[in-house]
Amino acid sequence: MTDLFPPIRDRAIAYIRTYTPILIGSILAYLLAHFTIAAAVLAQAQVVFGPSVKDILAAAATAAVIALYYWGARQLGKRWPKAEKWLLGSSAVPTYTAKHTA
């Protein structure tokens, strides 16, 4: 059964390293969309195309900010491992083993 599921510690690390960038990236995207020039662009998109395009652009921007945050944290972690720990919630990288079938 241990081949099917990674140890609890590795699952916890994986969740932390996944959801920390999602949370922080979403907050950053929200701030960018409401307090920068991006807010004006999104507002103009709503006027020109309607609310659905605004929502699509906001979702795409949020995904881009999350991905950029995660990539930046990993790059900083290569140079300064403690930075990765603070930015991703853990410097430990989860390990997974492949299930061998006969």
Short mmCIF file of C-alpha atoms in Angstrom, two decimals:
data_model
loop_
_atom_site.label_atom_id
_atom_site.label_comp_id
_atom_site.label_asym_id
_atom_site.label_seq_id
_atom_site.Cartn_x
_atom_site.Cartn_y
_atom_site.Cartn_z
CA MET A 1 0.00 0.00 0.00
CA THR A 2 2.91 2.37 0.56
CA ASP A 3 3.65 2.21 -3.18
CA LEU A 4 0.30 3.87 -3.91
CA PHE A 5 0.66 6.82 -1.55
CA PRO A 6 3.76 8.82 -0.65
CA PRO A 7 4.54 9.12 3.07
CA ILE A 8 2.50 11.66 5.01
CA ARG A 9 5.54 13.95 5.37
CA ASP A 10 6.04 14.09 1.59
CA ARG A 11 2.34 14.71 1.01
CA ALA A 12 2.38 17.54 3.55
CA ILE A 13 5.43 19.11 1.90
CA ALA A 14 3.80 18.81 -1.52
CA TYR A 15 0.61 20.50 -0.28
CA ILE A 16 2.54 23.29 1.43
CA ARG A 17 4.71 23.92 -1.64
CA THR A 18 1.63 23.88 -3.90
CA TYR A 19 -0.83 25.97 -1.92
CA THR A 20 1.59 28.60 -0.57
CA PRO A 21 2.31 29.99 -4.07
CA ILE A 22 -1.39 29.75 -4.96
CA LEU A 23 -2.37 31.78 -1.90
CA ILE A 24 0.38 34.38 -2.20
CA GLY A 25 0.11 34.57 -5.99
CA SER A 26 -3.66 35.08 -5.77
CA ILE A 27 -3.22 37.87 -3.24
CA LEU A 28 -0.58 39.53 -5.43
CA ALA A 29 -2.79 39.19 -8.51
CA TYR A 30 -5.71 40.72 -6.63
CA LEU A 31 -3.59 43.65 -5.54
CA LEU A 32 -2.24 44.11 -9.07
CA ALA A 33 -5.72 43.97 -10.58
CA HIS A 34 -7.19 46.48 -8.14
CA PHE A 35 -4.42 48.93 -7.36
CA THR A 36 -2.34 49.29 -10.54
CA ILE A 37 -2.72 50.11 -14.19
CA ALA A 38 -3.97 46.53 -14.63
CA ALA A 39 -7.18 47.67 -12.92
CA ALA A 40 -7.72 50.24 -15.67
CA VAL A 41 -7.03 47.63 -18.37
CA LEU A 42 -9.48 45.17 -16.82
CA ALA A 43 -12.10 47.90 -16.43
CA GLN A 44 -11.68 48.89 -20.09
CA ALA A 45 -12.00 45.23 -21.15
CA GLN A 46 -15.28 45.04 -19.27
CA VAL A 47 -16.59 48.17 -21.01
CA VAL A 48 -15.54 47.00 -24.48
CA PHE A 49 -16.15 43.24 -24.33
CA GLY A 50 -18.41 42.65 -21.35
CA PRO A 51 -17.86 41.04 -17.96
CA SER A 52 -16.98 37.55 -19.22
CA VAL A 53 -13.80 38.75 -20.97
CA LYS A 54 -12.82 40.69 -17.85
CA ASP A 55 -13.22 37.52 -15.79
CA ILE A 56 -11.17 35.49 -18.26
CA LEU A 57 -8.40 38.10 -18.29
CA ALA A 58 -8.41 38.27 -14.49
CA ALA A 59 -8.18 34.47 -14.21
CA ALA A 60 -5.35 34.32 -16.76
CA ALA A 61 -3.50 37.11 -14.97
CA THR A 62 -3.92 35.33 -11.64
CA ALA A 63 -2.55 32.09 -13.08
CA ALA A 64 0.39 33.97 -14.60
CA VAL A 65 1.22 35.70 -11.32
CA ILE A 66 1.05 32.39 -9.42
CA ALA A 67 3.34 30.69 -11.95
CA LEU A 68 5.76 33.62 -11.90
CA TYR A 69 5.80 33.65 -8.10
CA TYR A 70 6.54 29.92 -7.94
CA TRP A 71 9.24 30.15 -10.61
CA GLY A 72 10.84 33.13 -8.87
CA ALA A 73 10.81 31.37 -5.52
CA ARG A 74 12.48 28.30 -7.04
CA GLN A 75 15.11 30.44 -8.75
CA LEU A 76 15.89 32.32 -5.54
CA GLY A 77 16.00 28.99 -3.72
CA LYS A 78 18.78 27.78 -5.99
CA ARG A 79 20.94 30.66 -4.84
CA TRP A 80 19.60 31.11 -1.30
CA PRO A 81 17.85 27.97 0.02
CA LYS A 82 16.40 29.85 3.00
CA ALA A 83 14.54 32.16 0.60
CA GLU A 84 12.79 29.17 -0.92
CA LYS A 85 11.78 27.99 2.53
CA TRP A 86 10.18 31.33 3.34
CA LEU A 87 8.58 31.87 -0.06
CA LEU A 88 7.21 28.34 -0.56
CA GLY A 89 6.66 27.35 3.05
CA SER A 90 9.28 24.58 2.95
CA SER A 91 12.71 24.09 1.44
CA ALA A 92 12.26 20.31 1.37
CA VAL A 93 11.28 18.89 -1.99
CA PRO A 94 8.84 15.97 -1.82
CA THR A 95 10.10 12.66 -3.16
CA TYR A 96 7.99 10.15 -5.01
CA THR A 97 8.69 6.57 -5.92
CA ALA A 98 7.28 4.95 -9.01
CA LYS A 99 5.06 1.98 -8.49
CA HIS A 100 6.65 -1.04 -10.13
CA THR A 101 4.27 -3.46 -11.76
CA ALA A 102 5.18 -6.88 -13.02
#
